[in-house]
Coordinates of C-alpha atoms in Angstrom, one line a residue:
M279 CA 64.4 96.5 94.1
K280 CA 68.0 97.6 93.9
I281 CA 70.7 95.0 94.0
I282 CA 74.4 94.9 95.1
D283 CA 76.3 91.6 94.6
M284 CA 79.6 91.3 96.4
H285 CA 81.2 88.7 94.2
C286 CA 81.2 87.4 90.6
D287 CA 83.9 85.9 88.4
T288 CA 82.7 87.4 85.1
I289 CA 85.9 89.3 84.2
S290 CA 87.9 86.1 84.8
R291 CA 85.5 84.1 82.7
I292 CA 85.9 86.6 79.8
Y293 CA 89.7 86.3 80.3
Q294 CA 89.4 82.5 80.0
E295 CA 87.2 82.6 76.9
R296 CA 89.6 85.0 75.2
R297 CA 92.5 82.7 76.0
Q298 CA 90.7 80.1 73.9
H299 CA 90.2 82.6 71.1
K300 CA 86.5 83.0 71.8
N301 CA 84.6 86.2 71.6
A302 CA 83.3 87.4 75.0
N303 CA 82.3 90.7 76.4
L304 CA 80.6 92.2 79.4
R305 CA 77.7 94.0 77.6
K306 CA 75.8 91.0 76.4
N307 CA 76.7 87.4 76.7
S308 CA 75.5 83.9 77.6
F309 CA 77.0 84.0 81.0
Q310 CA 75.3 84.5 84.3
I311 CA 76.1 88.2 84.4
D312 CA 76.1 90.8 81.7
L313 CA 75.2 94.5 81.7
M314 CA 71.9 94.0 79.9
K315 CA 70.7 91.4 82.4
M316 CA 72.0 93.6 85.3
K317 CA 70.1 96.6 84.0
S318 CA 66.9 94.6 83.7
S319 CA 67.2 93.5 87.4
H320 CA 67.9 97.1 88.6
Y321 CA 71.4 96.4 89.8
L322 CA 73.1 99.2 91.6
L323 CA 76.6 97.8 91.9
Q324 CA 78.5 94.6 91.1
N325 CA 81.8 93.6 92.6
F326 CA 83.9 92.2 89.8
A327 CA 86.6 89.8 91.1
L328 CA 89.9 89.2 89.3
F329 CA 90.3 85.5 90.1
I330 CA 93.8 84.0 90.1
D331 CA 94.0 80.2 90.0
L332 CA 97.5 79.2 91.2
S333 CA 97.1 75.8 89.4
E334 CA 97.0 77.6 86.1
T335 CA 99.7 80.3 86.5
A336 CA 103.2 80.5 87.9
Q337 CA 103.0 84.3 87.6
P338 CA 100.0 85.5 89.6
F339 CA 100.8 89.2 89.5
E340 CA 101.0 89.1 85.7
T341 CA 97.8 87.2 85.5
F342 CA 96.2 89.9 87.6
C343 CA 97.4 92.5 85.2
H344 CA 96.0 90.6 82.2
Q345 CA 92.6 90.5 83.8
L346 CA 92.9 94.1 84.9
F347 CA 93.3 95.1 81.3
I348 CA 90.1 93.4 80.4
F349 CA 88.2 95.1 83.2
Q350 CA 89.5 98.5 82.2
E351 CA 88.8 97.8 78.5
E352 CA 85.2 96.7 79.3
M353 CA 84.6 99.7 81.5
T354 CA 85.8 102.0 78.7
K355 CA 83.7 100.3 76.0
N356 CA 80.6 100.4 78.1
Q357 CA 80.9 103.7 79.9
D358 CA 77.4 104.6 78.8
M359 CA 76.1 101.9 81.1
I360 CA 78.6 101.3 83.8
S361 CA 81.5 103.1 85.6
P362 CA 84.1 101.8 88.0
V363 CA 84.0 103.1 91.6
T364 CA 86.6 103.5 94.3
S365 CA 84.5 105.5 96.8
Y366 CA 81.0 105.7 98.2
S367 CA 80.4 109.1 96.6
E368 CA 81.1 107.7 93.2
I369 CA 78.4 105.0 93.7
I370 CA 76.0 107.8 94.5
E371 CA 77.0 109.8 91.5
N372 CA 76.7 106.8 89.1
E373 CA 73.2 106.2 90.5
R374 CA 72.3 109.8 89.9
Q375 CA 73.4 109.4 86.3
G376 CA 71.5 106.2 85.8
K377 CA 74.7 104.1 85.5
L378 CA 75.7 100.8 87.1
S379 CA 78.7 100.8 89.4
A380 CA 81.6 98.3 89.2
L381 CA 83.8 97.7 92.3
L382 CA 87.1 95.9 91.5
T383 CA 88.1 93.1 93.8
L384 CA 90.9 90.5 93.9
E385 CA 90.4 86.8 94.7
E386 CA 93.7 85.2 95.7
G387 CA 96.1 87.2 97.9
E388 CA 99.1 85.4 96.4
A389 CA 98.9 87.9 93.6
C390 CA 101.1 90.0 96.0
C391 CA 103.9 87.5 95.3
G392 CA 105.2 88.0 98.9
N393 CA 105.6 91.8 98.3
L394 CA 103.6 94.3 100.4
E395 CA 104.3 97.0 97.8
H396 CA 102.0 95.2 95.4
L397 CA 99.1 96.1 97.7
Q398 CA 99.8 99.7 96.9
D399 CA 99.8 98.8 93.3
F400 CA 96.4 97.1 93.6
Y401 CA 95.0 100.1 95.4
N402 CA 96.3 102.4 92.7
F403 CA 94.6 100.2 90.1
G404 CA 91.3 100.5 91.9
V405 CA 91.1 97.3 93.8
R406 CA 89.1 97.9 97.0
M407 CA 88.6 94.3 98.3
M408 CA 90.9 91.2 98.4
T409 CA 90.7 87.6 99.7
F410 CA 93.7 86.3 101.5
T411 CA 93.5 82.9 99.7
W412 CA 91.6 80.8 97.2
N413 CA 91.9 77.1 97.5
F414 CA 95.7 76.7 97.9
P415 CA 97.9 77.5 100.8
N416 CA 99.9 80.6 100.1
S417 CA 102.2 83.1 101.7
L418 CA 99.3 84.8 103.5
G419 CA 97.5 81.8 105.0
S420 CA 95.6 78.6 104.5
P421 CA 92.3 77.9 102.8
S422 CA 89.2 76.4 104.1
E423 CA 89.0 73.6 101.6
P424 CA 92.5 73.1 100.1
A425 CA 92.9 71.8 96.6
P426 CA 95.5 69.0 95.9
L427 CA 98.9 70.6 96.3
H428 CA 100.4 68.7 93.3
L429 CA 98.3 71.1 91.1
L430 CA 100.1 74.1 92.4
K431 CA 102.3 75.9 89.9
Y432 CA 103.2 78.9 92.1
H433 CA 105.3 78.3 95.2
P434 CA 105.2 81.3 97.6
K435 CA 108.5 82.7 98.6
N436 CA 109.9 81.5 101.9
Q437 CA 107.2 78.8 102.2
Q438 CA 107.6 75.0 102.0
T439 CA 104.2 74.8 100.4
P440 CA 103.6 71.0 100.8
H441 CA 104.0 71.3 104.5
I442 CA 101.5 74.1 105.1
K443 CA 98.5 72.6 106.8
H444 CA 95.1 74.0 105.9
D445 CA 94.0 74.3 109.6
K446 CA 96.6 77.0 110.2
G447 CA 95.7 80.7 110.3
L448 CA 97.3 83.8 108.9
T449 CA 101.1 83.7 108.3
T450 CA 103.3 86.6 109.5
F451 CA 103.1 88.0 106.0
G452 CA 99.3 87.6 106.0
K453 CA 99.0 89.6 109.2
E454 CA 101.2 92.3 107.6
C455 CA 98.9 92.3 104.6
L456 CA 95.9 92.7 106.9
M457 CA 97.4 95.8 108.5
T458 CA 98.5 97.3 105.2
M459 CA 95.1 96.7 103.6
E460 CA 93.4 98.4 106.4
T461 CA 95.8 101.4 106.1
L462 CA 95.4 101.7 102.4
G463 CA 91.6 101.1 102.3
I464 CA 91.4 97.6 100.7
I465 CA 88.7 95.7 102.5
P466 CA 89.8 92.3 103.8
D467 CA 87.7 89.4 102.5
V468 CA 87.8 86.2 104.5
S469 CA 85.8 84.0 102.1
H470 CA 88.0 80.9 101.3
L471 CA 90.1 81.5 104.4
S472 CA 90.5 78.8 107.1
D473 CA 88.6 79.0 110.4
Q474 CA 91.8 79.8 112.2
G475 CA 92.7 82.5 109.6
I476 CA 89.3 84.1 110.1
Q477 CA 89.7 84.0 113.9
D478 CA 93.1 85.8 113.4
V479 CA 91.3 88.5 111.3
C480 CA 88.6 88.8 114.0
R481 CA 91.3 89.2 116.6
L482 CA 93.6 91.6 114.7
A483 CA 91.3 93.7 112.5
K484 CA 90.7 97.3 113.5
K485 CA 88.0 97.9 110.9
P486 CA 85.1 96.0 109.6
F487 CA 85.8 93.2 107.0
C488 CA 83.7 90.8 104.9
A489 CA 83.1 87.3 103.7
S490 CA 82.0 88.3 100.2
H491 CA 80.5 84.9 99.1
S492 CA 80.1 82.4 102.0
N493 CA 77.2 80.5 103.6
A494 CA 76.3 78.9 107.0
R495 CA 78.1 75.7 107.9
S496 CA 75.4 74.6 110.4
L497 CA 73.0 74.3 107.3
C498 CA 75.6 72.8 104.9
H499 CA 78.6 71.1 106.3
R500 CA 81.3 72.4 103.9
G501 CA 84.5 74.0 105.2
R502 CA 83.9 76.9 102.8
N503 CA 80.9 77.9 104.9
L504 CA 81.0 79.8 108.1
P505 CA 80.4 78.3 111.6
D506 CA 78.0 80.3 113.8
E507 CA 80.8 81.6 116.0
L508 CA 82.5 83.2 112.9
I509 CA 79.3 84.6 111.6
R510 CA 79.0 86.3 115.0
G511 CA 82.6 87.4 114.9
I512 CA 82.2 89.1 111.5
A513 CA 79.0 90.7 112.6
E514 CA 80.4 92.0 115.9
H515 CA 83.2 93.7 113.9
G516 CA 80.6 95.5 111.8
G517 CA 81.3 93.2 108.8
I518 CA 79.0 91.7 106.2
I519 CA 78.5 88.2 104.7
G520 CA 77.4 87.8 101.1
A521 CA 75.2 84.7 100.6
N522 CA 76.6 82.3 97.9
Y523 CA 74.4 80.6 95.3
Y524 CA 76.5 77.5 94.7
G525 CA 74.6 74.3 95.1
P526 CA 77.2 72.3 97.0
F527 CA 77.4 75.2 99.5
L528 CA 73.7 75.3 100.0
S529 CA 72.7 71.8 100.8
D530 CA 74.3 68.5 102.0
S531 CA 71.8 66.5 100.0
P532 CA 72.2 65.9 96.2
D533 CA 69.3 65.1 94.0
S534 CA 68.5 61.6 92.6
N535 CA 71.1 62.2 89.9
N536 CA 73.7 62.9 92.6
C537 CA 73.8 66.6 91.6
Y538 CA 73.7 69.5 94.0
V539 CA 70.9 71.8 92.8
S540 CA 71.0 75.5 93.7
R541 CA 67.5 76.2 94.9
V542 CA 66.2 79.7 95.8
Q543 CA 64.6 78.2 98.9
D544 CA 68.1 77.1 100.2
I545 CA 69.6 80.5 99.5
A546 CA 66.8 82.1 101.5
R547 CA 67.3 79.5 104.2
H548 CA 71.0 80.5 104.6
I549 CA 70.2 84.2 104.6
R550 CA 67.6 83.6 107.3
H551 CA 70.1 81.7 109.4
I552 CA 72.9 84.2 109.0
A553 CA 70.5 87.1 109.9
D554 CA 69.2 85.2 113.0
I555 CA 72.8 84.5 114.2
G556 CA 74.5 87.8 113.3
G557 CA 71.7 90.2 112.9
I558 CA 69.9 91.5 109.8
S559 CA 72.6 94.1 109.1
C560 CA 75.3 91.6 108.6
I561 CA 73.8 89.8 105.5
G562 CA 74.0 90.7 101.8
L563 CA 74.4 88.9 98.5
G564 CA 77.5 87.3 97.1
S565 CA 76.3 85.2 94.2
D566 CA 79.6 83.8 92.9
F567 CA 78.0 84.0 89.4
D568 CA 80.2 83.0 86.5
G569 CA 82.4 81.1 89.0
I570 CA 79.8 78.4 89.7
D571 CA 78.0 75.8 87.6
G572 CA 75.4 73.1 88.0
K573 CA 71.6 73.3 87.9
M574 CA 70.4 76.6 89.3
E575 CA 66.9 78.1 89.8
L576 CA 68.6 81.5 89.7
E577 CA 70.0 80.8 86.3
N578 CA 71.5 84.3 86.0
C579 CA 71.2 87.8 87.4
S580 CA 68.0 88.6 85.6
K581 CA 66.0 86.2 87.8
M582 CA 66.5 88.0 91.2
E583 CA 62.8 88.5 91.7
L584 CA 62.7 84.7 92.6
L585 CA 64.9 85.3 95.6
Q586 CA 62.9 88.4 96.6
T587 CA 59.7 86.3 96.6
E588 CA 61.3 83.5 98.6
L589 CA 62.7 85.8 101.2
K590 CA 59.1 87.0 101.9
N591 CA 58.2 83.3 102.4
Y592 CA 60.9 83.2 105.0
G593 CA 59.3 86.0 107.0
F594 CA 61.4 88.9 105.8
H595 CA 59.6 92.3 105.5
E596 CA 60.0 94.4 102.4
S597 CA 62.3 96.8 104.3
E598 CA 64.5 93.9 105.5
I599 CA 64.7 92.5 101.9
E600 CA 66.0 96.0 100.8
Q601 CA 68.6 95.7 103.5
I602 CA 69.7 92.3 102.2
F603 CA 69.6 93.2 98.6
Y604 CA 71.6 96.4 98.8
Q605 CA 71.3 98.7 101.9
N606 CA 73.5 96.7 104.2
V607 CA 76.4 96.7 101.7
M608 CA 75.8 100.4 100.9
N609 CA 76.2 101.1 104.6
F610 CA 79.3 99.0 104.8
Y611 CA 80.8 100.8 101.8
R612 CA 79.8 104.2 103.2
E613 CA 82.1 103.5 106.2
L614 CA 85.0 101.9 104.4
L615 CA 85.3 103.4 100.9

């Protein structure tokens, strides 16, 4: 079974490890994702996010550039196994050559630093998907679950950051970013964005968009998860939702040790619900590997057969599991890349 995963933080984890003077690489490591594990699970494509934590940097564009260098370096070192893609045809060519594909994404729109021209820079660097926010209010909009503002090191231009409320939608600049992203060919990603912000994207977007790593709120009552009306909104726009594997986004109930365990059954349960609400064509995979921790049945990307088996238990036919594992995202990229 081929696999496409719409979100992981592996490059950012390598970046953090190297900042601590530790050796880390993409080919083989102890993380949740490396190339050897991906190859063993028959991955077709992995979205690699460059994640910017505004509590750790006052220079988000420079932090993006540092992580971009690592991505480019790892692609060059491992060109026998993987190659970056910016178009659908390149995915097909990599598959023909027996190579994995890497799609570069950006998690935290404040890397723009209030400058629309940076979106062109991102596109030129190969970025083909971007979230508006992470967990801090920024110049584009407000997050679904805001982190404490006193942690914020970067203060967006022309924003009185402490007074931004998380229940607000896209800012004027955020709406300009949406239009520019669609014009350039950068896919808008609404994971982490507030409900009002996602409603704004549903109202304003002229092309399909995605929630690369989000689950269903009716099954787990976290703000990061999507209510049914927004699942429908994304689906009606031809968009796609990548199911997240993080325990606290899967279940409201911790175990006896007060830990939220990531169980394959719960991942399948969210996939079943999203497919029932938005249709089978709107659901894919968005693991959040190397950006999540805790006890996980899917310990890493080599264990994906566990999810395949559980989806069968939830009534999905083999052809539908193929849609979930890779075909839906391939169709999405065929239209947008």
